[in-house]
Every structure is written in C-alpha cells, then in structure tokens.
Tab-separated table of C-alpha atoms and ligand atoms in Angstrom:
chain	number	residue	atom	x	y	z
A	113	MET	CA	114.682	91.120	88.404
A	114	THR	CA	111.260	92.778	88.039
A	115	ALA	CA	109.109	91.028	85.435
A	116	SER	CA	107.569	93.557	83.017
A	117	TYR	CA	104.098	92.813	81.713
A	118	GLU	CA	101.406	94.368	79.508
A	119	SER	CA	98.864	96.086	81.733
A	120	ALA	CA	95.218	95.392	80.865
A	121	HIS	CA	93.919	98.772	82.022
A	122	GLU	CA	94.580	102.539	81.659
A	123	ALA	CA	94.591	103.550	85.328
A	124	PRO	CA	98.064	102.905	86.749
A	125	HIS	CA	98.668	101.171	90.075
A	126	PHE	CA	100.221	103.161	92.936
A	127	ILE	CA	101.285	100.288	95.195
A	128	ASN	CA	104.969	100.887	94.417
A	129	ARG	CA	104.598	104.267	96.140
A	130	ALA	CA	103.258	102.732	99.350
A	131	GLY	CA	106.656	102.500	101.099
A	132	TRP	CA	107.891	106.099	100.841
A	133	LEU	CA	104.345	107.529	100.807
A	134	ARG	CA	103.579	105.926	104.182
A	135	ALA	CA	106.839	107.332	105.639
A	136	ALA	CA	106.241	110.752	104.070
A	137	VAL	CA	102.609	111.102	105.194
A	138	LEU	CA	103.525	109.824	108.667
A	139	GLY	CA	106.418	112.291	108.875
A	140	ALA	CA	104.386	115.263	107.644
A	141	ASN	CA	101.370	114.472	109.792
A	142	ASP	CA	103.551	113.982	112.853
A	143	GLY	CA	105.446	117.193	112.114
A	144	ILE	CA	102.338	119.338	111.824
A	145	VAL	CA	100.422	117.801	114.725
A	146	SER	CA	103.245	117.436	117.266
A	147	VAL	CA	104.767	120.911	116.722
A	148	ALA	CA	101.384	122.653	116.442
A	149	SER	CA	100.212	120.919	119.637
A	150	LEU	CA	103.463	121.849	121.382
A	151	ILE	CA	103.042	125.493	120.338
A	152	VAL	CA	99.371	125.571	121.408
A	153	GLY	CA	100.205	123.849	124.710
A	154	VAL	CA	103.053	126.251	125.533
A	155	ALA	CA	101.029	129.284	124.394
A	156	ALA	CA	98.161	128.168	126.685
A	157	ALA	CA	100.605	128.217	129.630
A	158	ASP	CA	102.806	131.178	128.558
A	159	PRO	CA	101.726	133.191	125.476
A	160	SER	CA	105.025	135.113	125.142
A	161	PRO	CA	106.286	134.741	121.523
A	162	ALA	CA	109.824	133.888	122.723
A	163	ALA	CA	108.670	130.898	124.804
A	164	VAL	CA	106.479	129.654	121.961
A	165	LEU	CA	109.164	129.951	119.289
A	166	ILE	CA	111.862	128.295	121.409
A	167	ALA	CA	109.527	125.400	122.192
A	168	GLY	CA	108.442	125.125	118.530
A	169	THR	CA	111.990	125.144	117.156
A	170	ALA	CA	113.174	122.599	119.737
A	171	GLY	CA	110.135	120.449	118.928
A	172	LEU	CA	110.930	120.572	115.208
A	173	ALA	CA	114.580	119.593	115.630
A	174	ALA	CA	113.913	116.856	118.192
A	175	GLY	CA	110.944	115.496	116.277
A	176	ALA	CA	112.721	115.356	112.916
A	177	MET	CA	115.675	113.494	114.401
A	178	SER	CA	113.571	111.019	116.376
A	179	MET	CA	111.296	110.431	113.376
A	180	ALA	CA	114.211	109.702	111.046
A	181	ALA	CA	115.968	107.549	113.668
A	182	GLY	CA	112.745	105.675	114.463
A	183	GLU	CA	112.031	104.945	110.809
A	184	TYR	CA	115.619	103.893	110.156
A	185	VAL	CA	115.676	101.517	113.134
A	186	SER	CA	112.208	100.039	112.525
A	187	VAL	CA	112.635	99.579	108.776
A	188	SER	CA	116.148	98.180	109.348
A	189	SER	CA	114.758	95.509	111.657
A	190	GLN	CA	112.199	94.694	108.956
A	191	ALA	CA	115.025	94.475	106.418
A	192	ASP	CA	116.954	92.197	108.809
A	193	VAL	CA	113.999	89.813	109.066
A	194	GLU	CA	113.549	89.797	105.277
A	195	ARG	CA	117.264	89.147	104.677
A	196	ALA	CA	117.342	86.314	107.239
A	197	ASP	CA	114.252	84.701	105.684
A	198	ILE	CA	115.719	84.935	102.179
A	199	ALA	CA	118.963	83.348	103.426
A	200	ARG	CA	116.956	80.493	105.013
A	201	GLU	CA	115.084	80.017	101.750
A	202	SER	CA	118.288	79.993	99.734
A	203	HIS	CA	119.731	77.342	102.064
A	204	ALA	CA	116.610	75.176	101.749
A	205	LEU	CA	116.754	75.431	97.945
A	206	ARG	CA	120.364	74.231	98.000
A	207	THR	CA	119.859	71.379	100.464
A	208	MET	CA	116.387	70.079	99.487
A	209	PRO	CA	115.467	71.322	95.973
A	210	GLU	CA	112.806	68.619	95.292
A	211	GLU	CA	110.856	69.329	98.467
A	212	GLU	CA	111.056	73.049	97.733
A	213	GLU	CA	109.704	72.550	94.201
A	214	ARG	CA	106.844	70.453	95.581
A	215	GLU	CA	106.189	73.214	98.124
A	216	LEU	CA	106.023	75.808	95.336
A	217	ALA	CA	103.597	73.595	93.404
A	218	SER	CA	101.402	73.236	96.495
A	219	ILE	CA	101.320	77.033	96.845
A	220	PHE	CA	99.918	77.265	93.311
A	221	GLU	CA	97.478	74.394	93.971
A	222	GLY	CA	96.292	76.375	97.005
A	223	ARG	CA	95.636	79.281	94.692
A	224	GLY	CA	93.411	77.166	92.498
A	225	LEU	CA	95.667	75.599	89.870
A	226	SER	CA	95.232	71.922	89.011
A	227	PRO	CA	98.026	69.677	90.378
A	228	ALA	CA	99.421	69.159	86.844
A	229	THR	CA	99.434	72.868	85.988
A	230	ALA	CA	100.841	73.768	89.411
A	231	ALA	CA	103.676	71.256	89.003
A	232	LEU	CA	104.442	72.618	85.526
A	233	VAL	CA	104.480	76.238	86.695
A	234	ALA	CA	106.673	75.319	89.668
A	235	ARG	CA	109.049	73.450	87.360
A	236	GLU	CA	109.391	76.345	84.917
A	237	LEU	CA	109.799	78.998	87.628
A	238	THR	CA	112.356	76.830	89.429
A	239	GLU	CA	114.366	76.407	86.232
A	240	LYS	CA	114.197	80.174	85.567
A	241	ASP	CA	115.043	81.518	89.036
A	242	ALA	CA	114.050	79.367	91.998
A	243	LEU	CA	114.986	81.854	94.748
A	244	THR	CA	113.060	84.769	93.227
A	245	ALA	CA	110.021	82.520	92.780
A	246	HIS	CA	110.097	81.315	96.402
A	247	VAL	CA	110.779	84.794	97.814
A	248	ARG	CA	107.805	86.162	95.879
A	249	GLU	CA	105.327	83.269	96.166
A	250	GLU	CA	106.242	81.810	99.564
A	251	LEU	CA	107.562	84.784	101.570
A	252	GLY	CA	105.366	87.345	99.787
A	253	LEU	CA	108.298	89.711	99.292
A	254	SER	CA	108.870	91.700	96.144
A	255	GLU	CA	111.213	94.465	95.158
A	256	VAL	CA	108.287	96.897	95.215
A	257	HIS	CA	107.878	96.335	98.965
A	258	ALA	CA	111.543	95.768	99.839
A	259	ALA	CA	112.380	97.556	103.094
A	260	ASN	CA	114.600	100.580	102.409
A	261	PRO	CA	115.667	102.067	105.786
A	262	LEU	CA	117.534	105.079	104.405
A	263	GLN	CA	114.722	106.024	102.039
A	264	ALA	CA	112.165	105.738	104.840
A	265	ALA	CA	114.344	107.730	107.287
A	266	LEU	CA	114.977	110.513	104.755
A	267	ALA	CA	111.355	110.611	103.637
A	268	SER	CA	109.991	110.925	107.143
A	269	GLY	CA	112.737	113.182	108.566
A	270	LEU	CA	112.510	115.653	105.688
A	271	THR	CA	108.730	115.710	105.521
A	272	PHE	CA	108.572	116.104	109.313
A	273	SER	CA	110.855	119.149	109.170
A	274	VAL	CA	109.072	120.850	106.268
A	275	ALA	CA	105.622	120.161	107.723
A	276	ALA	CA	106.563	121.215	111.264
A	277	ALA	CA	107.879	124.531	109.915
A	278	LEU	CA	104.310	125.471	108.881
A	279	PRO	CA	102.746	125.902	112.373
A	280	LEU	CA	106.032	127.454	113.516
A	281	LEU	CA	105.793	130.014	110.711
A	282	ALA	CA	102.165	130.698	111.623
A	283	ALA	CA	103.209	131.311	115.256
A	284	LEU	CA	105.971	133.629	114.063
A	285	LEU	CA	103.594	135.685	111.900
A	286	ALA	CA	100.666	135.726	114.357
A	287	PRO	CA	99.684	139.089	115.837
A	288	GLU	CA	100.490	139.468	119.570
A	289	GLY	CA	98.101	137.408	121.730
A	290	GLN	CA	96.619	135.599	118.684
A	291	ILE	CA	99.119	132.731	118.475
A	292	ILE	CA	96.654	129.954	119.416
A	293	PRO	CA	93.794	130.794	116.968
A	294	VAL	CA	96.239	131.541	114.117
A	295	VAL	CA	98.249	128.338	114.664
A	296	VAL	CA	95.095	126.209	115.005
A	297	ALA	CA	93.594	127.652	111.787
A	298	ALA	CA	96.858	127.285	109.850
A	299	THR	CA	97.329	123.740	111.160
A	300	LEU	CA	93.840	122.610	110.157
A	301	LEU	CA	94.391	124.022	106.665
A	302	CYS	CA	97.759	122.228	106.379
A	303	LEU	CA	96.289	118.956	107.661
A	304	ALA	CA	93.411	119.125	105.171
A	305	ALA	CA	95.922	119.750	102.364
A	306	LEU	CA	98.122	116.880	103.607
A	307	GLY	CA	95.176	114.472	103.748
A	308	ALA	CA	94.122	115.350	100.204
A	309	LEU	CA	97.716	115.252	98.887
A	310	GLY	CA	98.459	111.882	100.469
A	311	ALA	CA	95.250	110.419	99.045
A	312	GLN	CA	96.024	111.945	95.614
A	313	ALA	CA	99.572	110.502	95.573
A	314	GLY	CA	98.204	107.086	96.534
A	315	GLY	CA	95.266	107.173	94.134
A	316	ALA	CA	92.845	106.837	97.085
A	317	PRO	CA	89.562	108.722	97.864
A	318	LYS	CA	90.329	112.193	99.328
A	319	GLY	CA	87.317	112.777	101.606
A	320	ARG	CA	87.956	110.039	104.153
A	321	ALA	CA	91.724	110.648	104.225
A	322	THR	CA	91.228	114.370	104.860
A	323	LEU	CA	88.654	113.855	107.647
A	324	ARG	CA	90.929	111.307	109.306
A	325	VAL	CA	93.939	113.624	109.622
A	326	LEU	CA	91.712	116.566	110.640
A	327	PHE	CA	90.032	114.573	113.412
A	328	TRP	CA	93.272	113.377	114.988
A	329	GLY	CA	94.906	116.786	114.538
A	330	VAL	CA	92.072	118.512	116.402
A	331	MET	CA	92.143	115.870	119.153
A	332	ALA	CA	95.904	116.272	119.656
A	333	MET	CA	95.784	120.088	119.796
A	334	ALA	CA	92.736	120.133	122.108
A	335	ILE	CA	94.293	117.745	124.614
A	336	THR	CA	97.668	119.550	124.611
A	337	ALA	CA	96.011	122.948	124.981
A	338	GLY	CA	94.071	121.556	127.956
A	339	VAL	CA	97.261	120.256	129.576
A	340	GLY	CA	99.080	123.545	128.875
A	341	HIS	CA	96.193	125.569	130.267
A	342	PHE	CA	96.076	123.390	133.391
A	343	PHE	CA	99.772	123.880	134.085
A	344	GLY	CA	99.585	127.580	133.133
A	345	VAL	CA	96.907	128.106	135.801
A	346	SER	CA	98.355	125.829	138.470
A	347	VAL	CA	102.072	126.823	138.172
B	529	LIG	ZN1	110.468	77.567	99.829
C-alpha cells in the first residue's frame, strides 16, 4: 500500500523512474558502445561491408540476449534477497512483536525523535500495518524500489537492440571505405543524445551525463579499433 501525501513543492521527484531508467540507459549505452566498437574493430581488420555487417548483426543479437538474461538473473537474485528478508521480518513480528515494536521505536529515536514520540509512532504504525512499517523503516525497501526482474530484462534487452541498430545502420549506409569515420561520428552523436535523454528522464543535469557517456564510448571504440588494427596487420 503506497501512502499518498500532499507534496510541498512543484517540481516532481523522479526516483520512481530509477529502476527502469537505470536498466534502459545501461542497455542503450551498452548497445551503442559494444556494437559500434565491434564494427570499428572488425572494419579495422577487414573493411569489407559483408564482414562488418555480419559481425554487427551477430553482436546485436548476442548482446541483446545476454543483456536481458544478465538483468533478469541479477535483479532476480536481488528480488530473492528482498523476499527472504521480508519473510524473516514477518516471522520475527509473529514470534516477538514487543521486541520488534521496541526496535521500530529505536529506529525513530536514531532519526532524532524523542523516546516518547518514537514509541508513539512505532505503536501507531504497528497497529496500522507492522510488516509494511518494518520493511520500509528497517529494511529500507519500498514499492518504488522493488526489484522487478522482467521489467529490467525487457527494458535493457529492448533498449540494447534499438540502440545497437543505430551504429549498424550507419555502417550499412556508409560509403565504401568510410565505415569507420561514419560509424564513429554516428555513435558519438547517439551517445550524446542518450546522455542528455537519460539525464532529462531522471531530472538530472545534462552536461556531466553527456560527457560521461561520450568519454567511455570514445575509449571503448579507440581500444577496439587498436586491437582490430593489430590483428588486421598481424594476421
Ligand atoms: Zn524488525
């Protein structure tokens, strides 16, 4: 049960977007950087469009699946831990309710309430819904942050696929022999847009977010191009 309240300020909070936004930005960033780097690396070794497009398409499919699977598995293990903790809390509330109420009061005392006020708040919250109060105040879990494996897997798998298609499209449309400069330029543009979009969706400053994704994107492409070039020369 999410408690509704009257907000004191105009600007809304975005924290409830943090879960899927993190998965989406991670998926998109990974999609652009890993497939663009793969394309640049392969093109540095063998610039034939066929080799580049096969590598790019394989990279997109493999990346999207591993991203979605990775998110599903990691968020599921987080959900497992949360569920186990909530079950432990529920058991404690059944077997030692007084100690649990005193514990809740001590949490509020730790946050600055007087012992009398803390005891009163703990009493009222316990009467209303003891488990929800302990899950929120003691475990720090709320519905806003509840782990949702399927949502995270879909968010990152889909955004990975859509984002990875951008450098692939750039490679497809690039004039013969121009795959690397065209893909690098298109990728930097996409990364800048992703940084700004992610910051916008999260209500965060755009400048730093954009520079961050650009820096790591450039690093990834430069290193992969170097590796591809090395193998292209030595093979
Ligand atoms: Zn407790």
